mmCIF file of C-alpha atoms and ligand atoms in Angstrom:
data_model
loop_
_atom_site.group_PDB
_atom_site.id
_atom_site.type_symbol
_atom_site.label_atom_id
_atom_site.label_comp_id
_atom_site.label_asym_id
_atom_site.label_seq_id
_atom_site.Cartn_x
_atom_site.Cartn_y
_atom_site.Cartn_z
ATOM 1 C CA UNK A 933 14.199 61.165 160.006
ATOM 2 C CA UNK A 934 15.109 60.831 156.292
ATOM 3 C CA UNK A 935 18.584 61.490 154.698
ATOM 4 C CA UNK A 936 18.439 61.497 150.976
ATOM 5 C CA UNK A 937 21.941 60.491 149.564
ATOM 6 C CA UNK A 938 23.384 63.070 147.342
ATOM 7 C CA UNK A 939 24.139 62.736 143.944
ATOM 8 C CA UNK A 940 23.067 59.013 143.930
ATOM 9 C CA UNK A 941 22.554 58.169 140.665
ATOM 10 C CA UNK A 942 25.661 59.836 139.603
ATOM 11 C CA UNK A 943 28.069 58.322 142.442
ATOM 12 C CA UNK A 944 26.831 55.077 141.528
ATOM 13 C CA UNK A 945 27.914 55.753 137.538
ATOM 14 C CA UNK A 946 31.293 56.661 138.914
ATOM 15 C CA UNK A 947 31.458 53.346 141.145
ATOM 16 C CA UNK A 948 30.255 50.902 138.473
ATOM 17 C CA UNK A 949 28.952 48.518 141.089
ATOM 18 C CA UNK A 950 28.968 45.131 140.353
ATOM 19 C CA UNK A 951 27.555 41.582 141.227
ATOM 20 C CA UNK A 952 30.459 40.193 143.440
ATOM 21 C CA UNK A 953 32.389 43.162 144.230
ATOM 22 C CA UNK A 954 33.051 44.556 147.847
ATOM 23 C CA UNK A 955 32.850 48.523 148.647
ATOM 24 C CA UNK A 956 33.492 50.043 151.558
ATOM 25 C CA UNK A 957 31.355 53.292 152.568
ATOM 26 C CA UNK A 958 33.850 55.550 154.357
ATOM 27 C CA UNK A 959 31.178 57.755 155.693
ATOM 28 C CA UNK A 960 28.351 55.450 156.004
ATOM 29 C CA UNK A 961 26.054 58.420 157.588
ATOM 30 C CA UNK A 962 22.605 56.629 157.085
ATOM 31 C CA UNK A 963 23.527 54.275 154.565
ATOM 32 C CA UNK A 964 21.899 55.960 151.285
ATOM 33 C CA UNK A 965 24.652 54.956 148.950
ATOM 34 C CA UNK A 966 25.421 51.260 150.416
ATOM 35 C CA UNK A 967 21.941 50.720 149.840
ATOM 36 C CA UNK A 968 22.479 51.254 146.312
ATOM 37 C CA UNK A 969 25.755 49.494 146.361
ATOM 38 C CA UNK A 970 24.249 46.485 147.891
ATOM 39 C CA UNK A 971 21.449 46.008 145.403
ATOM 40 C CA UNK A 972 24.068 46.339 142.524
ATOM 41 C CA UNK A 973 26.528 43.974 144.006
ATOM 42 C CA UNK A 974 24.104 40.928 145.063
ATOM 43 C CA UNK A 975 24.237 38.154 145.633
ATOM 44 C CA UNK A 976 27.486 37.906 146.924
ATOM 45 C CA UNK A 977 29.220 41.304 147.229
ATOM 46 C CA UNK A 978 30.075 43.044 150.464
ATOM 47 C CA UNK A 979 29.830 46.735 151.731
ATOM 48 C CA UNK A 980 32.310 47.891 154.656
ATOM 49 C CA UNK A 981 30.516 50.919 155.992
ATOM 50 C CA UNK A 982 33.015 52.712 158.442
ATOM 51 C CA UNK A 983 31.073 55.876 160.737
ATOM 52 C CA UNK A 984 33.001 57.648 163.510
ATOM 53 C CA UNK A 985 29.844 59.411 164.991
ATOM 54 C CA UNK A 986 29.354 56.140 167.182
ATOM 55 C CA UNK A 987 25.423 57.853 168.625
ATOM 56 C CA UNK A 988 24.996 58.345 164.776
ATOM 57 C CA UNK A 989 25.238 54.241 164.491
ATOM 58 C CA UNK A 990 23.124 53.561 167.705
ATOM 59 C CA UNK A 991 20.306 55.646 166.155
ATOM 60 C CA UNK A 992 20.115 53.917 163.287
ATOM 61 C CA UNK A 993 16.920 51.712 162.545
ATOM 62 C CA UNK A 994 17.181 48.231 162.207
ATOM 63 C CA UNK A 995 16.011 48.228 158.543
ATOM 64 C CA UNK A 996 19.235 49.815 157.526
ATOM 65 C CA UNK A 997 21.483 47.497 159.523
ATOM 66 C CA UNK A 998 19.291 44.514 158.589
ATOM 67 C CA UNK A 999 21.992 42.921 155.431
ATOM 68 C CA UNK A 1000 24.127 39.788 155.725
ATOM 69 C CA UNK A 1001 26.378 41.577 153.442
ATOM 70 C CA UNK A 1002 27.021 44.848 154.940
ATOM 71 C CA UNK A 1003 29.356 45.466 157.632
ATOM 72 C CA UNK A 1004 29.296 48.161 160.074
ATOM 73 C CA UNK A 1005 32.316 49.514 162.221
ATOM 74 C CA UNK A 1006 32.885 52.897 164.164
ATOM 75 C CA UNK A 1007 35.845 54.971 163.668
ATOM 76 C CA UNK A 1008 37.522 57.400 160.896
ATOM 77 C CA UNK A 1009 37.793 56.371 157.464
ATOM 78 C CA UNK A 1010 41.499 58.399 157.870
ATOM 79 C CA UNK A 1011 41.777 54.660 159.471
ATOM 80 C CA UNK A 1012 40.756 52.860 156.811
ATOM 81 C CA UNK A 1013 43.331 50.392 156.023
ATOM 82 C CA UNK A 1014 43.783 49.858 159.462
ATOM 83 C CA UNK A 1015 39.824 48.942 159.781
ATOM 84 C CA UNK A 1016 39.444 47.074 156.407
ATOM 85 C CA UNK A 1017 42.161 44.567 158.043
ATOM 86 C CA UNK A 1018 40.594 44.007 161.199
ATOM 87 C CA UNK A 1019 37.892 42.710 159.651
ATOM 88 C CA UNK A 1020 39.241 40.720 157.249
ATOM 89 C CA UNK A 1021 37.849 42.885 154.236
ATOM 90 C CA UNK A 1022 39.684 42.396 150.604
ATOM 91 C CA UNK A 1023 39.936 42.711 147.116
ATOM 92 C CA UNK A 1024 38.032 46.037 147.646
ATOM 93 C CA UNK A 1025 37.124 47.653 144.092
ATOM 94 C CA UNK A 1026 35.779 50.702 145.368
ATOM 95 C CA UNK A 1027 35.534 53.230 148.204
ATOM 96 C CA UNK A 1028 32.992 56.310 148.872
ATOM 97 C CA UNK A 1029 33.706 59.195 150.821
ATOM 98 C CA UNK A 1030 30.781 61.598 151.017
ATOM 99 C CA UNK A 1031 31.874 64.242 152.995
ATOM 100 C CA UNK A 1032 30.549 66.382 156.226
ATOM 101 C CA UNK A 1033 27.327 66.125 158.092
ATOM 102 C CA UNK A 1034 23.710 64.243 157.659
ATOM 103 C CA UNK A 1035 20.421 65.235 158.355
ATOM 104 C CA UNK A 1036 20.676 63.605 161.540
ATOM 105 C CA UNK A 1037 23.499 65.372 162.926
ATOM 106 C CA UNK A 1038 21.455 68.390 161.958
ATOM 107 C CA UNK A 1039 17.708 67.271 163.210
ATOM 108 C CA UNK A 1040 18.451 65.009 166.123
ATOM 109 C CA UNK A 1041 21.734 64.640 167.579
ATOM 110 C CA UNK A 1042 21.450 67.835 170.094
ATOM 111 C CA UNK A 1043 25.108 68.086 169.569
ATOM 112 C CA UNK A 1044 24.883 71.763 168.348
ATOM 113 C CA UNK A 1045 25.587 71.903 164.438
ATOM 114 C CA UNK A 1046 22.755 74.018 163.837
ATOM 115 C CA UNK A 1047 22.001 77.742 164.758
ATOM 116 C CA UNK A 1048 18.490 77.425 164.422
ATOM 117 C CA UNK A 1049 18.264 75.493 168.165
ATOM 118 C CA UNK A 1050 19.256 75.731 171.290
ATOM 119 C CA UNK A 1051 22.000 72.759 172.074
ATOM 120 C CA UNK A 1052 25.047 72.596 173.559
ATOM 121 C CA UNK A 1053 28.516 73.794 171.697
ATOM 122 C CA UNK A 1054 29.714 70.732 170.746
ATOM 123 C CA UNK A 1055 29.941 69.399 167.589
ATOM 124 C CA UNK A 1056 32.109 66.617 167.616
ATOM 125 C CA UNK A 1057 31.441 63.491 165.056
ATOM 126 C CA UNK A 1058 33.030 61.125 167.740
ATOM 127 C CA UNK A 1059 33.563 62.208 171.657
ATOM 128 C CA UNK A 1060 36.715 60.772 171.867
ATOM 129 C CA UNK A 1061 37.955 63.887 170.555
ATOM 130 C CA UNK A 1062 38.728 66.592 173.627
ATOM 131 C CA UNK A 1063 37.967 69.546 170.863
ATOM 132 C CA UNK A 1064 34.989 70.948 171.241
ATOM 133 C CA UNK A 1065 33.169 73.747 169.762
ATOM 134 C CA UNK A 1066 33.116 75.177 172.899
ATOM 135 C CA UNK A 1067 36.557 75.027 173.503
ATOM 136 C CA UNK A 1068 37.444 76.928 170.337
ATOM 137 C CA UNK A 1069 34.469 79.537 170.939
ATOM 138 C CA UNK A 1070 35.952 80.109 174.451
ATOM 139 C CA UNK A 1071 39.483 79.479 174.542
ATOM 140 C CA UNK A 1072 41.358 80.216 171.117
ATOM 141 C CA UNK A 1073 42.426 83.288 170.295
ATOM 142 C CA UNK A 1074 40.937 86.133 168.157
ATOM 143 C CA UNK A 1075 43.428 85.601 166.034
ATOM 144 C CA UNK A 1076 42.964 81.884 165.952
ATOM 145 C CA UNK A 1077 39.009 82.179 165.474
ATOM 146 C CA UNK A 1078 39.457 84.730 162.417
ATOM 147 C CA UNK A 1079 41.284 81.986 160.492
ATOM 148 C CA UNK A 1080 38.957 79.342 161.408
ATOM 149 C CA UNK A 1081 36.001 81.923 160.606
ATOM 150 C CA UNK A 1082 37.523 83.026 157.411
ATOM 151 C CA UNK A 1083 39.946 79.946 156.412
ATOM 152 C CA UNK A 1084 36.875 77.344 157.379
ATOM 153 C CA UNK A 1085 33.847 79.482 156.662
ATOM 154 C CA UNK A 1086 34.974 82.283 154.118
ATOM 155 C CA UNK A 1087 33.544 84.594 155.881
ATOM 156 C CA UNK A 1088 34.538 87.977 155.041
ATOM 157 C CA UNK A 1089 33.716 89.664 158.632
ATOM 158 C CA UNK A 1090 35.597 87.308 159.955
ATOM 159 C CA UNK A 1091 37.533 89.546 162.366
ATOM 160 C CA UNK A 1092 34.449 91.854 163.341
ATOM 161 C CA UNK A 1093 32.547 88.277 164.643
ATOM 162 C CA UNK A 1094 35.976 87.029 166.590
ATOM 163 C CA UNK A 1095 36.009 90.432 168.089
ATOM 164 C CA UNK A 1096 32.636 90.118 169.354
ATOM 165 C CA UNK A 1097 33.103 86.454 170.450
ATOM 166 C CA UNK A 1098 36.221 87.728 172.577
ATOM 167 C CA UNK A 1099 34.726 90.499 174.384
ATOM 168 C CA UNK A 1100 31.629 88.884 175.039
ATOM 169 C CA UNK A 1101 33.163 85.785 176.548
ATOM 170 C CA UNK A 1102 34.564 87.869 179.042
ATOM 171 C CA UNK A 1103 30.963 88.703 180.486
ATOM 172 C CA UNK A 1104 29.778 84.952 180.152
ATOM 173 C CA UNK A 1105 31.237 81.912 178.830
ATOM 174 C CA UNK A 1106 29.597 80.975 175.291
ATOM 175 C CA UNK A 1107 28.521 77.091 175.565
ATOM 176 C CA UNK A 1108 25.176 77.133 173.275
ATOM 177 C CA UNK A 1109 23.905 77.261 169.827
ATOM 178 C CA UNK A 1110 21.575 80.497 170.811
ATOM 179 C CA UNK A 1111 24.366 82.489 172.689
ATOM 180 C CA UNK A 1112 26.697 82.175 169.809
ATOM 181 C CA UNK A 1113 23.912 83.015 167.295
ATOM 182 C CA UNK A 1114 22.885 86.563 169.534
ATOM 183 C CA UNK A 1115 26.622 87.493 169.079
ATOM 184 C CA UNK A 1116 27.011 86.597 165.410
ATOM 185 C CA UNK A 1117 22.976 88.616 165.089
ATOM 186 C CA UNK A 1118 24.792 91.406 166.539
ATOM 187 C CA UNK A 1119 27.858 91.880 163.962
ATOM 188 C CA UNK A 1120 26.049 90.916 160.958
ATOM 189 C CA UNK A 1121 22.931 92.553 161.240
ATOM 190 C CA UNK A 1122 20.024 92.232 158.510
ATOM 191 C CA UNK A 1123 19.175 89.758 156.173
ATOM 192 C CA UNK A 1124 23.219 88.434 156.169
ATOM 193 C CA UNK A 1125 22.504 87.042 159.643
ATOM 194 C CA UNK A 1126 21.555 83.076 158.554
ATOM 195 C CA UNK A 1127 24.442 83.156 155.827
ATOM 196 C CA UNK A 1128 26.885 84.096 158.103
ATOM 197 C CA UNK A 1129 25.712 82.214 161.190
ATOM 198 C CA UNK A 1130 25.805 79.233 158.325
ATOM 199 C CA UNK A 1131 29.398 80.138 157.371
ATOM 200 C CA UNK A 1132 30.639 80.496 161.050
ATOM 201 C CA UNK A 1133 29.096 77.261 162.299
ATOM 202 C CA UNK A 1134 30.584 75.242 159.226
ATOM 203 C CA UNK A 1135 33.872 76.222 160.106
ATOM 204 C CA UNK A 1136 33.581 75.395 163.859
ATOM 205 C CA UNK A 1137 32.530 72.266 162.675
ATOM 206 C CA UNK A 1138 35.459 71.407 160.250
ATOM 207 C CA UNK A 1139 37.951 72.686 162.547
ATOM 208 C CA UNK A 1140 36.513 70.804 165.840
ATOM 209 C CA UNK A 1141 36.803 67.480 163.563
ATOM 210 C CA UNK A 1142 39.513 68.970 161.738
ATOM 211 C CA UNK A 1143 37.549 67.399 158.504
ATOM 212 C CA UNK A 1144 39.981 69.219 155.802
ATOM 213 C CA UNK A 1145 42.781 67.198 157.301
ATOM 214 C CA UNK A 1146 41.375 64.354 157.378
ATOM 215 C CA UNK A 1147 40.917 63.944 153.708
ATOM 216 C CA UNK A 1148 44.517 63.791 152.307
ATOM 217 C CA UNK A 1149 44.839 60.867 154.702
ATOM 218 C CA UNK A 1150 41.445 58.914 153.752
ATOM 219 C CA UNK A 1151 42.105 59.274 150.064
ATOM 220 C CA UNK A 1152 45.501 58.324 150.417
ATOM 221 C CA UNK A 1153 45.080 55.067 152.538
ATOM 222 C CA UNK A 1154 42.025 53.973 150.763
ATOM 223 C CA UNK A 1155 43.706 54.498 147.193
ATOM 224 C CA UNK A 1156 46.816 52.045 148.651
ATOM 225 C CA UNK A 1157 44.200 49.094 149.441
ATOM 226 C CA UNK A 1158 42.154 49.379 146.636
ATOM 227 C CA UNK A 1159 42.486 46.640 143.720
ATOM 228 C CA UNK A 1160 43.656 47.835 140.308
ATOM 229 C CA UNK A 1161 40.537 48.929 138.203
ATOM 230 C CA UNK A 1162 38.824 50.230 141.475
ATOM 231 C CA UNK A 1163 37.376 53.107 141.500
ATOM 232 C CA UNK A 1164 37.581 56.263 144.392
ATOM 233 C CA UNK A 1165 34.072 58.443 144.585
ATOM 234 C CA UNK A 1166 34.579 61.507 146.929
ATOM 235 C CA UNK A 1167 31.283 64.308 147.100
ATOM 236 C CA UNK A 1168 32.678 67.310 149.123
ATOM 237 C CA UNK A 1169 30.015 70.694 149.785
ATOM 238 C CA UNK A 1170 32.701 73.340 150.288
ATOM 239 C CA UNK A 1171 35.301 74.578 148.086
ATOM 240 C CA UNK A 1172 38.446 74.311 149.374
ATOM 241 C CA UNK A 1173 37.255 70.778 150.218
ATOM 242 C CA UNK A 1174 36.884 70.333 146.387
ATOM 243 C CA UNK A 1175 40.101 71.705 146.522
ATOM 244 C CA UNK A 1176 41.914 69.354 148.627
ATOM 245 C CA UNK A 1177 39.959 66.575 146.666
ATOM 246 C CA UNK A 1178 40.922 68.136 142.843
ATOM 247 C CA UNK A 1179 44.571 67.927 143.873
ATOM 248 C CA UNK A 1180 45.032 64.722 145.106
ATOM 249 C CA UNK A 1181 43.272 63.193 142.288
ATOM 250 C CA UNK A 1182 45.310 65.339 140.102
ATOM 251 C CA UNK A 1183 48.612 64.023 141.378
ATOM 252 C CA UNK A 1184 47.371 60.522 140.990
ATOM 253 C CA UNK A 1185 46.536 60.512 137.175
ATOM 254 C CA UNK A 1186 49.488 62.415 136.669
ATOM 255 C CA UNK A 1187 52.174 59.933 138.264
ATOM 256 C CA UNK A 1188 50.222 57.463 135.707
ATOM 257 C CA UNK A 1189 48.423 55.444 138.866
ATOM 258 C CA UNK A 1190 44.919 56.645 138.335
ATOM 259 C CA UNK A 1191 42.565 58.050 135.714
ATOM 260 C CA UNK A 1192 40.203 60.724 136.278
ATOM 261 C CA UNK A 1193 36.579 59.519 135.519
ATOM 262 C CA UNK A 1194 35.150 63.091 134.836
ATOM 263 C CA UNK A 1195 36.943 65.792 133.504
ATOM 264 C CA UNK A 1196 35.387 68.255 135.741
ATOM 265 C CA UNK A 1197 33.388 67.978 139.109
ATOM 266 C CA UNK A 1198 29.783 66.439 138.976
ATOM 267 C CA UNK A 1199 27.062 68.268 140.257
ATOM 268 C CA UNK A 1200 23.363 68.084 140.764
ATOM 269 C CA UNK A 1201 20.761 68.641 138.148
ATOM 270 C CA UNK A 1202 17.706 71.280 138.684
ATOM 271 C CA UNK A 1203 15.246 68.980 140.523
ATOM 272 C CA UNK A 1204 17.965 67.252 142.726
ATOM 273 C CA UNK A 1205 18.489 71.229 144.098
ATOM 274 C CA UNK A 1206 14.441 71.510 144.725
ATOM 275 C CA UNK A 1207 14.418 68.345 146.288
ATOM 276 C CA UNK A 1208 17.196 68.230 148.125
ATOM 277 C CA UNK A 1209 18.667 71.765 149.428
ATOM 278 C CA UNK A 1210 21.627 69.855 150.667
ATOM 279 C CA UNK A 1211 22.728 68.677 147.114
ATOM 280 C CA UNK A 1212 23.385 72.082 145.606
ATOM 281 C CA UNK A 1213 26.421 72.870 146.578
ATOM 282 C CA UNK A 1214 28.059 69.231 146.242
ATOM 283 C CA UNK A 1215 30.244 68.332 143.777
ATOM 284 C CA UNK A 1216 31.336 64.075 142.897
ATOM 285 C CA UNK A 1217 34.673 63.891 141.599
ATOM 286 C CA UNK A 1218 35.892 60.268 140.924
ATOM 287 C CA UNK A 1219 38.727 58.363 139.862
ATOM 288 C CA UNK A 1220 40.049 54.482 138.575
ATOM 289 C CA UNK A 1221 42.970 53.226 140.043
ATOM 290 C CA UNK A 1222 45.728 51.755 136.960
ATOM 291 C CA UNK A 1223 48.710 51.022 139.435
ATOM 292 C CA UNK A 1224 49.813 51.274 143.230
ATOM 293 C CA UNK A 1225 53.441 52.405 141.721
ATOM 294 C CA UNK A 1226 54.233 55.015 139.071
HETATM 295 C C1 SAM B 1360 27.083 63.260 154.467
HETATM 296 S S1 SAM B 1360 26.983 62.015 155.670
HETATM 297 C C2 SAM B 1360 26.959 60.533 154.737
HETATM 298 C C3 SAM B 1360 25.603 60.159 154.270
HETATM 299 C C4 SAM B 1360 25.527 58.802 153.581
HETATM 300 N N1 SAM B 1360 26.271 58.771 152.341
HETATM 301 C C5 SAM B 1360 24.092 58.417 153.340
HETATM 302 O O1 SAM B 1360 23.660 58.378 152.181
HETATM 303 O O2 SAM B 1360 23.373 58.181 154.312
HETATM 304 C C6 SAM B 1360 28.601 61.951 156.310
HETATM 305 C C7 SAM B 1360 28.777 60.999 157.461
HETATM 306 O O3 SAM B 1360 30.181 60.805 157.633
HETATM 307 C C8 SAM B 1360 30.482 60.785 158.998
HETATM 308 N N2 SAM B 1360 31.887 61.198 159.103
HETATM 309 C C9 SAM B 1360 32.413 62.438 159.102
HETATM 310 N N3 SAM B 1360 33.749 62.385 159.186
HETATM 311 C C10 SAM B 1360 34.080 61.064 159.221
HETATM 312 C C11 SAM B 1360 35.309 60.364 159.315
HETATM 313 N N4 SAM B 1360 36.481 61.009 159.390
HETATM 314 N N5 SAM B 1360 35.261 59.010 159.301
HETATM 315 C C12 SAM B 1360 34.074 58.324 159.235
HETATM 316 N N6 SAM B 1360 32.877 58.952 159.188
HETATM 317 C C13 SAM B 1360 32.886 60.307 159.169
HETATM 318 C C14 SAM B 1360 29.509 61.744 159.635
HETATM 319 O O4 SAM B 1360 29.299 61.413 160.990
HETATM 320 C C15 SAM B 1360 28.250 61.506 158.772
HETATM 321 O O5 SAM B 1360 27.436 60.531 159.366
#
């Protein structure tokens, strides 16, 4: 399996790795951008790469593990202050977050993230979590799974597809990739039926690792441990997840404690989008810390 880190060249402009300096990956997925980060920041610098999907980290091949100066730990980077202490990891002048999914949760992990196989609902990053895909699908309300379907997934038959949901689950409860697909076939009809099988799946996903939450909090905790002059890279693939991201940057540079790097979002050139579907709708937005106070 190969995951090709998005927007490489560019994240690594924003970070400004160099020799000495210590990074930590908040999303360490398959460890594209560490790899960069580590070759900038020999001999001596040190990558933290943090990765709640803990099946995600036990796939992984040796190769990518195989660096004195990386560390690896499971959990959420919303915990990342928490984890940088246990292990002892300072004077940190720069932290990644590259948001979502990799190609492995979408290939291999049989957890159910795409609707082009037949897997289980499930969808969870870590299974610690109780909140399943599953449980959503079957359990919320219609009412509920319209916001999650439009809020999540801007999907604009987002009522007609919890409707269907609903009254099919009465028949037979929903717990695979296939028998959600049929019902979402059946509403949208056509050629809309991958976009909107895309849309609803995206926002089951965000909501069962309630992933638009959890960035206030990473961005937040990482800017409070990061050294003066570090820098904050954050590549989100939905909107209001650029959202979330724009705003909290936003507030930083203008209480004076941060400086935005680029004016506007980064995104990728021409080939980058032939090469690498996943990197079209990403956007890099980045920022340098001046001050923990304003
Ligand atoms: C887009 S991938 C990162 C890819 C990585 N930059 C690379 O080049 O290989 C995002 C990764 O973040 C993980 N992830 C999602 N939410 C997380 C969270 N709250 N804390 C830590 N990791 C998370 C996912 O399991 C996934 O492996």
């Amino acid at each position: 399996m190969v995951h090709i880190p998005v927007l490489l060249k560019e994240t690594i402009e924003a970070l400004e790795p160099k020799p000495g300096q210590n990074f930590i990956d908040g999303t360490f997925g398959w460890g594209g951008h560490s790899q960069a980060i580590l070759e900038l920041t020999a001999p001596d610098g040190m990558v933290l790469g943090i990765e709640w999907d803990r099946e995600s980290l036990a796939a992984l091949p040796e190769s990518i593990k195989d660096n004195k100066r990386l560390i690896i730990e499971s959990g959420s980077y919303t915990e990342i202050a928490a984890i940088a202490q246990k292990r002892n990891f300072n004077r940190i002048n720069g932290i990644l977050l590259d948001l979502g999914m990799s190609s492995w949760h979408v290939d291999e992990s049989g957890k159910g993230f795409s609707f082009s196989k037949d897997e289980p609902l499930d969808m969870r990053y870590s299974k610690d979590s109780q909140l399943t895909a599953a449980k959503i699908v079957n359990e919320y309300t219609a009412a509920e799974l319209e916001r999650i379907f439009r809020d999540y997934g801007q999907e604009d038959r987002a009522k007609k597809i919890a409707a269907a949901i609903v009254k099919a689950r009465v028949q037979k409860r929903i717990d695979s990739t296939r028998t959600l697909s049929i019902i979402i076939e059946r509403v949208a009809g056509g050629s809309s039926v991958r976009n909107r099988a895309t849309k609803v799946f995206q926002a089951l996903r965000i909501a069962v690792n309630r992933e638009f939450e959890n960035i206030s909090q990473g961005i937040d905790r990482g800017f409070q441990i990061m050294e003066n002059g570090g820098r904050m890279a954050v590549i989100t693939f939905h909107s209001l997840e650029d959202g979330i991201v724009k705003r909290k940057f936003q507030e930083l540079a203008r209480s004076g404690r941060a400086k935005l790097i680029f004016k506007k979002p980064v995104e990728c050139g021409k080939d980058e989008a032939v090469s690498n579907p996943r990197a079209r709708s990403a956007k890099l937005r980045a920022i340098e810390k001046i001050s923990q106070q304003n």
